[in-house]
PDB file of C-alpha atoms in Angstrom:
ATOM      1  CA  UNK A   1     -32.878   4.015 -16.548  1.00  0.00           C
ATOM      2  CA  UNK A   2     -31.025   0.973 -15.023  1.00  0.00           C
ATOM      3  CA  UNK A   3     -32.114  -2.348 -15.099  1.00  0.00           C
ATOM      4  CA  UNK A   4     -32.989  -4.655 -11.795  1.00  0.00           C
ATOM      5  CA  UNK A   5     -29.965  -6.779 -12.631  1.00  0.00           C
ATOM      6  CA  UNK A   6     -27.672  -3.666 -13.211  1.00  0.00           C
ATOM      7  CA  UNK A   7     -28.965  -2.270  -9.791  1.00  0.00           C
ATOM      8  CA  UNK A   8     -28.493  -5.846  -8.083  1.00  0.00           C
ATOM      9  CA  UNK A   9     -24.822  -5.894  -9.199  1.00  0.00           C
ATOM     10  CA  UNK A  10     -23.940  -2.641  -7.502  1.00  0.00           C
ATOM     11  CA  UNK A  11     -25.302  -3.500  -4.552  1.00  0.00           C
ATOM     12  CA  UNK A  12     -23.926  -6.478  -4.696  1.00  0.00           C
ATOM     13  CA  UNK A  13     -20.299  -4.811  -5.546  1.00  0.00           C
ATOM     14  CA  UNK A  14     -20.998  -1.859  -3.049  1.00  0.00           C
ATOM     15  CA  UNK A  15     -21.316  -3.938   0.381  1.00  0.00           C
ATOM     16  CA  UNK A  16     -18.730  -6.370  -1.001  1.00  0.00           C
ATOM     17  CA  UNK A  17     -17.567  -8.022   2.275  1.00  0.00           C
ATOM     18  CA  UNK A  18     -20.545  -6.930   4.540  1.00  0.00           C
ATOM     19  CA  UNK A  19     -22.877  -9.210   1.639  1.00  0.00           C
ATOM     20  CA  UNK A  20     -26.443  -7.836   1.337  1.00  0.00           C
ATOM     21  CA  UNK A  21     -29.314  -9.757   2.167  1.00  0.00           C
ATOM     22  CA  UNK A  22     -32.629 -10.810  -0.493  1.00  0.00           C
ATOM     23  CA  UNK A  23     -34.737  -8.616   2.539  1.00  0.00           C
ATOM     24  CA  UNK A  24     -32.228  -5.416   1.680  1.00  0.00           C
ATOM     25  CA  UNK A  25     -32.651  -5.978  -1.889  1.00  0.00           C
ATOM     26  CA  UNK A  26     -36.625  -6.068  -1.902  1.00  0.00           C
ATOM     27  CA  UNK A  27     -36.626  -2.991  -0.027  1.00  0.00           C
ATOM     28  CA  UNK A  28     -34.565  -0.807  -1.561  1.00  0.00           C
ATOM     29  CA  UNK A  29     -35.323  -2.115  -5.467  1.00  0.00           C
ATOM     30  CA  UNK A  30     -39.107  -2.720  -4.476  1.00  0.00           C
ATOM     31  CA  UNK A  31     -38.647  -5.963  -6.671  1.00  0.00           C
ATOM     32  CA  UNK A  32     -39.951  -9.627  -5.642  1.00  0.00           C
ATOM     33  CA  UNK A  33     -37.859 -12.356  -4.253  1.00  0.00           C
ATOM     34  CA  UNK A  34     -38.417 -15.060  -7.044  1.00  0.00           C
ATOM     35  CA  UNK A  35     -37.265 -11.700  -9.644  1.00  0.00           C
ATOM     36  CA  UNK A  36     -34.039 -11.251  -7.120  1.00  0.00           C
ATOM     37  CA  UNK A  37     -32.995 -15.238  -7.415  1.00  0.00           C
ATOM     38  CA  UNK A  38     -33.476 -15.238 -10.920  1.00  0.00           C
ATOM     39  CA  UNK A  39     -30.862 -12.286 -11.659  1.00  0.00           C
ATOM     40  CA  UNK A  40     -28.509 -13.389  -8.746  1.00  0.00           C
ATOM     41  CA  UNK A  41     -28.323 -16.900 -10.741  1.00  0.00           C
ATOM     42  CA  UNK A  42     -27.991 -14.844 -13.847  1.00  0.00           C
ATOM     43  CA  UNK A  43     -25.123 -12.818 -12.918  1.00  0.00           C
ATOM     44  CA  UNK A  44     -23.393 -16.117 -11.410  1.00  0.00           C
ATOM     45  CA  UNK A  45     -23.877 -17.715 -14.460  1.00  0.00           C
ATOM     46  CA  UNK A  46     -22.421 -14.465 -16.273  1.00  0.00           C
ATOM     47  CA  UNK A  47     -19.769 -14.824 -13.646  1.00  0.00           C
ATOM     48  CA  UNK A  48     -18.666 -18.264 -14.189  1.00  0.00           C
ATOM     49  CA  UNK A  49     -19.099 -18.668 -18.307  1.00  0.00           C
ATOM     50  CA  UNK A  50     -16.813 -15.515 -18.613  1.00  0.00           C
ATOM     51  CA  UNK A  51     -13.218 -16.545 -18.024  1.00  0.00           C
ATOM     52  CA  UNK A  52     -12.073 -12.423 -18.310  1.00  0.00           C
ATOM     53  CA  UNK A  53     -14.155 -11.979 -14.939  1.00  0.00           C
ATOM     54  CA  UNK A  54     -12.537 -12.057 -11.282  1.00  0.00           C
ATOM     55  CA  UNK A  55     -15.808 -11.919  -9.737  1.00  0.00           C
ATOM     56  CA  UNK A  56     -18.377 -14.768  -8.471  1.00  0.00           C
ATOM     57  CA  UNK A  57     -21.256 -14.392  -6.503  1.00  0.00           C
ATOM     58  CA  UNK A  58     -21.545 -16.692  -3.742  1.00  0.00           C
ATOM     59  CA  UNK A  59     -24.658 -16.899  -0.569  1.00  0.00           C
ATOM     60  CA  UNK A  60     -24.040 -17.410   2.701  1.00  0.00           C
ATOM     61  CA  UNK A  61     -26.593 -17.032   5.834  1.00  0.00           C
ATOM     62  CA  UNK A  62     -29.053 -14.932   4.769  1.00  0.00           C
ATOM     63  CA  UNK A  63     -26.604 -12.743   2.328  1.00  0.00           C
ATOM     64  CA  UNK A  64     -25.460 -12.648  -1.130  1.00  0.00           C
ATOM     65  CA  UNK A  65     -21.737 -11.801  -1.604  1.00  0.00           C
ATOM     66  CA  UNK A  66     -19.774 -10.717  -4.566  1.00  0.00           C
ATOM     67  CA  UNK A  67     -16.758 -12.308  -4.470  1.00  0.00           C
ATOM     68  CA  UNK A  68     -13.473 -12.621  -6.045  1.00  0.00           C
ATOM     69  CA  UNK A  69     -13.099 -16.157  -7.689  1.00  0.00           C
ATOM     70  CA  UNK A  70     -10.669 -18.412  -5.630  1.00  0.00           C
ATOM     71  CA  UNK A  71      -7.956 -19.266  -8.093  1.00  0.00           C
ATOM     72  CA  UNK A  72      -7.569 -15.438  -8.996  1.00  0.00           C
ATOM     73  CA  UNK A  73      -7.990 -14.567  -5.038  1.00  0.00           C
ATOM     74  CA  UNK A  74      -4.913 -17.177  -4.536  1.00  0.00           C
ATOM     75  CA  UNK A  75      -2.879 -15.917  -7.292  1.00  0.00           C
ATOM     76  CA  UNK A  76      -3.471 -11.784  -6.179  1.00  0.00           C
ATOM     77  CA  UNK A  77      -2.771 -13.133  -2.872  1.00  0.00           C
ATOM     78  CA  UNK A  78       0.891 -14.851  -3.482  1.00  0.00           C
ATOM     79  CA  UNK A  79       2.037 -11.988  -5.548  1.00  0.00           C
ATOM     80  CA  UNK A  80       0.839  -9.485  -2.230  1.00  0.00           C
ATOM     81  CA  UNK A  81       2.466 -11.184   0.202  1.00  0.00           C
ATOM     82  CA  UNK A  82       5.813 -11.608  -2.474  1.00  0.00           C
ATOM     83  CA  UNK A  83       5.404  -7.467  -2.116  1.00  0.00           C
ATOM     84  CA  UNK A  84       4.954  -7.438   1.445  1.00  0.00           C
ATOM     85  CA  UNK A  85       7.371  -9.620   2.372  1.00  0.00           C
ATOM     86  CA  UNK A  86      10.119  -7.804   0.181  1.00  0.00           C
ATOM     87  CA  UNK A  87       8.322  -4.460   1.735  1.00  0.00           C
ATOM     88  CA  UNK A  88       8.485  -6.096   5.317  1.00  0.00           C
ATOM     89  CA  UNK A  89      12.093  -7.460   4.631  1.00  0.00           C
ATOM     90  CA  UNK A  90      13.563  -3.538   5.243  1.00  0.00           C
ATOM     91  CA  UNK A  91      16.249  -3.433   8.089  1.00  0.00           C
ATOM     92  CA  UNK A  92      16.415  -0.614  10.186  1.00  0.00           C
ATOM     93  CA  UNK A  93      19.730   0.606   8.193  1.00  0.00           C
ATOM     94  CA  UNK A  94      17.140   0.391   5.191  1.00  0.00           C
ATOM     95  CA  UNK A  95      14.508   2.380   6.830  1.00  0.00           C
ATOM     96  CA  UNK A  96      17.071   4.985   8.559  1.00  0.00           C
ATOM     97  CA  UNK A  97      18.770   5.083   4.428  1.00  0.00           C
ATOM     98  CA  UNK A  98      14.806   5.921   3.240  1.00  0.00           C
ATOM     99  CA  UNK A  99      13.990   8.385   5.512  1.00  0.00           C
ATOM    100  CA  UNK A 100      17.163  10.604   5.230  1.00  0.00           C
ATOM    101  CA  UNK A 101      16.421  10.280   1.370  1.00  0.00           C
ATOM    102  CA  UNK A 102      12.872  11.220   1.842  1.00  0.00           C
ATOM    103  CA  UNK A 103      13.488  14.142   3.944  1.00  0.00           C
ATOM    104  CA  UNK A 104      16.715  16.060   2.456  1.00  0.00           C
ATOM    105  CA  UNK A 105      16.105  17.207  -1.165  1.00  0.00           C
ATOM    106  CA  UNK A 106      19.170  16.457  -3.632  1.00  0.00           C
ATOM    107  CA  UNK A 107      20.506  13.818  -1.077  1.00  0.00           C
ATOM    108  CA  UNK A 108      24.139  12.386  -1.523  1.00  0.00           C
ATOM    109  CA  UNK A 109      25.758   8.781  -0.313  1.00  0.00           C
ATOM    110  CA  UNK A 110      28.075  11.255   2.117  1.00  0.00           C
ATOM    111  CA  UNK A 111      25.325  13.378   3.567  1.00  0.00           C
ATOM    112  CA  UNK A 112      24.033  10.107   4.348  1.00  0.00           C
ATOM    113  CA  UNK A 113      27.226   8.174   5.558  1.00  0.00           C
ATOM    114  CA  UNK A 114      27.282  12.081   7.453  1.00  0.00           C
ATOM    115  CA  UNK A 115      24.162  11.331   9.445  1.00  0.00           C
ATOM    116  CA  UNK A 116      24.432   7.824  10.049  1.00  0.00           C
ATOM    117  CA  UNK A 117      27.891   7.539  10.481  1.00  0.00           C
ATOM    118  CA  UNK A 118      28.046   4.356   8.439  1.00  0.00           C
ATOM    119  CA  UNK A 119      29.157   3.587   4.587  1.00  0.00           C
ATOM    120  CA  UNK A 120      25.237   3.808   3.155  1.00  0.00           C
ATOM    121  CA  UNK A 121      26.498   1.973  -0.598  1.00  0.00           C
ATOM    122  CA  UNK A 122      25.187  -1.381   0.185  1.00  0.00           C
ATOM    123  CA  UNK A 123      21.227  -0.011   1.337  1.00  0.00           C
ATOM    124  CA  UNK A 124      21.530   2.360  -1.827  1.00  0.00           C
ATOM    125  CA  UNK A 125      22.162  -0.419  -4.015  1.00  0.00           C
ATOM    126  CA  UNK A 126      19.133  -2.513  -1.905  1.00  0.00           C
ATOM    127  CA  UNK A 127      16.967   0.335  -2.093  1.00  0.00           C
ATOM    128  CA  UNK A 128      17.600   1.245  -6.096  1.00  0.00           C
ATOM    129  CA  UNK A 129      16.530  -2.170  -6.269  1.00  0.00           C
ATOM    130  CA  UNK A 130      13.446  -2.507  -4.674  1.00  0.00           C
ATOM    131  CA  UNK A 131      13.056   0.633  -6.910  1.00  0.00           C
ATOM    132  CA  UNK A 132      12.313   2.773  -3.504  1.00  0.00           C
ATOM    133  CA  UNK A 133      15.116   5.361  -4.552  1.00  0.00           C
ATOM    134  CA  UNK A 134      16.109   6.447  -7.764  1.00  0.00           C
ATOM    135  CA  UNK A 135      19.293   8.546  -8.634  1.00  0.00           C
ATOM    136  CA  UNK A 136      17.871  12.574  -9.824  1.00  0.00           C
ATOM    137  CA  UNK A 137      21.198  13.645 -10.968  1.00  0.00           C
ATOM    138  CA  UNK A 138      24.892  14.553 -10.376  1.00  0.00           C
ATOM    139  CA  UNK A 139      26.138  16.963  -7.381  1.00  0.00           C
ATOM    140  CA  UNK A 140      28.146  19.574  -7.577  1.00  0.00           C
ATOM    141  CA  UNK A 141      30.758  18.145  -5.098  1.00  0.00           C
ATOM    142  CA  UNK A 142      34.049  16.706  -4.785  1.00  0.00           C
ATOM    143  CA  UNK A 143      33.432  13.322  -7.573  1.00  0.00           C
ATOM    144  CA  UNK A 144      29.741  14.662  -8.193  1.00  0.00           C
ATOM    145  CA  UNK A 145      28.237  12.465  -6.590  1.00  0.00           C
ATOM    146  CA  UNK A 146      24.881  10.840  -7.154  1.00  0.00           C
ATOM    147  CA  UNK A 147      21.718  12.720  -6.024  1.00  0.00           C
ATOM    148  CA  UNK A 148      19.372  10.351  -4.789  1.00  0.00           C
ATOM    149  CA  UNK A 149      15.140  11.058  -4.188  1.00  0.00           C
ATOM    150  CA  UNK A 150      12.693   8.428  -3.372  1.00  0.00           C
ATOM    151  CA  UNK A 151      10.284   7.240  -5.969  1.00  0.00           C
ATOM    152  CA  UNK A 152       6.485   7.289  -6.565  1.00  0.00           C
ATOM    153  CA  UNK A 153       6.996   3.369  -5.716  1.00  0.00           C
ATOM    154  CA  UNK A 154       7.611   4.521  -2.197  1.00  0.00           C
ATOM    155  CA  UNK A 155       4.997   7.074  -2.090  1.00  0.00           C
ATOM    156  CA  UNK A 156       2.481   4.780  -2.381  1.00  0.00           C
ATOM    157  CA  UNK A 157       3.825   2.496  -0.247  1.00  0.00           C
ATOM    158  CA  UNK A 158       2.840   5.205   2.549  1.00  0.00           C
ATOM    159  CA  UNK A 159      -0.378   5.873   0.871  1.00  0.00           C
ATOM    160  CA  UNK A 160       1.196   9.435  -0.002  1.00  0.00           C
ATOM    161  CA  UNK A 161       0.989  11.725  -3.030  1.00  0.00           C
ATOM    162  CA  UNK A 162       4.462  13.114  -2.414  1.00  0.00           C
ATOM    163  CA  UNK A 163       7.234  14.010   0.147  1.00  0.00           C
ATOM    164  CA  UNK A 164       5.021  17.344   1.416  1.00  0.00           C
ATOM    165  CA  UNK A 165       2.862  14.402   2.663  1.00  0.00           C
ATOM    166  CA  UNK A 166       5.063  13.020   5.287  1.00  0.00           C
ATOM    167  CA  UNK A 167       4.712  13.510   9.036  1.00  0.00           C
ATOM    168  CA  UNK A 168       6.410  16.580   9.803  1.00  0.00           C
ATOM    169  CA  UNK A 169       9.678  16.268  11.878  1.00  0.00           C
ATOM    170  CA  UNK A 170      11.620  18.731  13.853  1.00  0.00           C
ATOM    171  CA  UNK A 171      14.999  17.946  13.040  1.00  0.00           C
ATOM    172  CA  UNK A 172      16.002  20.657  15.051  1.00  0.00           C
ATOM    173  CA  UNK A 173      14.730  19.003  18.071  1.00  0.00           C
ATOM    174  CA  UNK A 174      16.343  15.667  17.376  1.00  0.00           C
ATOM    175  CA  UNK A 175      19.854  17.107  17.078  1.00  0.00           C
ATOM    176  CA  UNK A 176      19.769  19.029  20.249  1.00  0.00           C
ATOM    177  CA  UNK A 177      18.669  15.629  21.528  1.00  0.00           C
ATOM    178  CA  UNK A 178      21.412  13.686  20.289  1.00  0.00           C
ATOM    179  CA  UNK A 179      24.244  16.714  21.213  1.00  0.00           C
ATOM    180  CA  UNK A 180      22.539  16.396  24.957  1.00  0.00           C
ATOM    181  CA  UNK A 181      22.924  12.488  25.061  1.00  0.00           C
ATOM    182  CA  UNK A 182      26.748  13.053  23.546  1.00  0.00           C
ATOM    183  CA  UNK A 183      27.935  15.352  26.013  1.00  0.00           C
ATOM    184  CA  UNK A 184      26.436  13.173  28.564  1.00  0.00           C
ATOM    185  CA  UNK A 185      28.238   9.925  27.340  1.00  0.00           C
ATOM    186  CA  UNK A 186      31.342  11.887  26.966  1.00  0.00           C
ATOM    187  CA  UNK A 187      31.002  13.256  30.564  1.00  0.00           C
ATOM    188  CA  UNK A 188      30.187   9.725  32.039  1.00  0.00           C
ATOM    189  CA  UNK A 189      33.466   8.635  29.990  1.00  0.00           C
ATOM    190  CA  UNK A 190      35.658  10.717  31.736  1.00  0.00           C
TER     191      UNK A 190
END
């Protein structure tokens, strides 16, 4: 059997940002308000005296909120946004160099250069080091080439397991697309 202050925390950590309020508490623990202030002061003091422990417990309103402790909020927070803004920093050429990796098994720096009609070496070497891509092997080809896949890295970027996760694309579609708006630039060329 759990204790009131072991039952207090959860619901403390369960409604995290919502905060849940002394009434809530009462109701659902059948305990008395005086017992509820005494644990909540407990587990702050817990909180506080251990230096291990993220969490602090603060009350605002009419709600008790278990919170992360400012100077480890701050420090999570600069090294997020250093992510994000590396993560937000992709060009297009980036994004265009991911996808094509992401959606052709065993790709190669010419099937890309292929598709894109552009040299792809300086997004590979971007994209190896953001550690998005990662080189699988050797090709068969003329050189054998380097065989590029994308990495768990960028699977959970996307909140994906793996690449049988990603939005399904009719490729087939696209080309016919692009061939249509080719012949009609070529016929408004001439």
């Amino acid at each position: 059997m759990f204790t009131n202050k072991t039952l207090i925390e959860a619901l403390l950590f369960i409604n995290g940002d919502e905060g849940v309020a002394i009434s809530d508490i009462k109701k659902i623990l059948n305990v008395e308000t005086d017992e509820i202030k005494a644990v909540v002061t407990e587990l702050q003091k817990k909180y506080i005296d251990d230096e291990e422990s993220p969490y602090t417990i603060k009350f605002f309103g009419s709600k008790y909120f278990l919170l992360t402790k400012p100077e480890i909020k701050q420090l999570i927070t600069e090294k997020t946004n250093t992510m994000n803004k590396r993560v937000n920093a992709l060009s297009t050429a980036l994004i265009e160099n991911l996808a094509i990796i992401a959606y052709t098994p065993d790709c190669t720096s010419s099937k890309i250069a292929f598709i894109r009609n552009n040299d792809p070496t300086p997004q590979l070497k971007k994209l190896l080091s953001l550690g998005l891509i990662t080189i699988t092997g050797q090709g068969t080809g003329p050189g054998t080439p380097n065989l590029y896949a994308v990495t768990p890295k960028f699977h959970n970027l996307l909140g994906i397991k793996n690449n049988s996760q990603l939005p399904k694309v009719d490729f087939t579609k696209i080309i016919e697309e692009n061939e249509i708006n080719l012949f009609h630039d070529l016929e408004e060329e001439q």
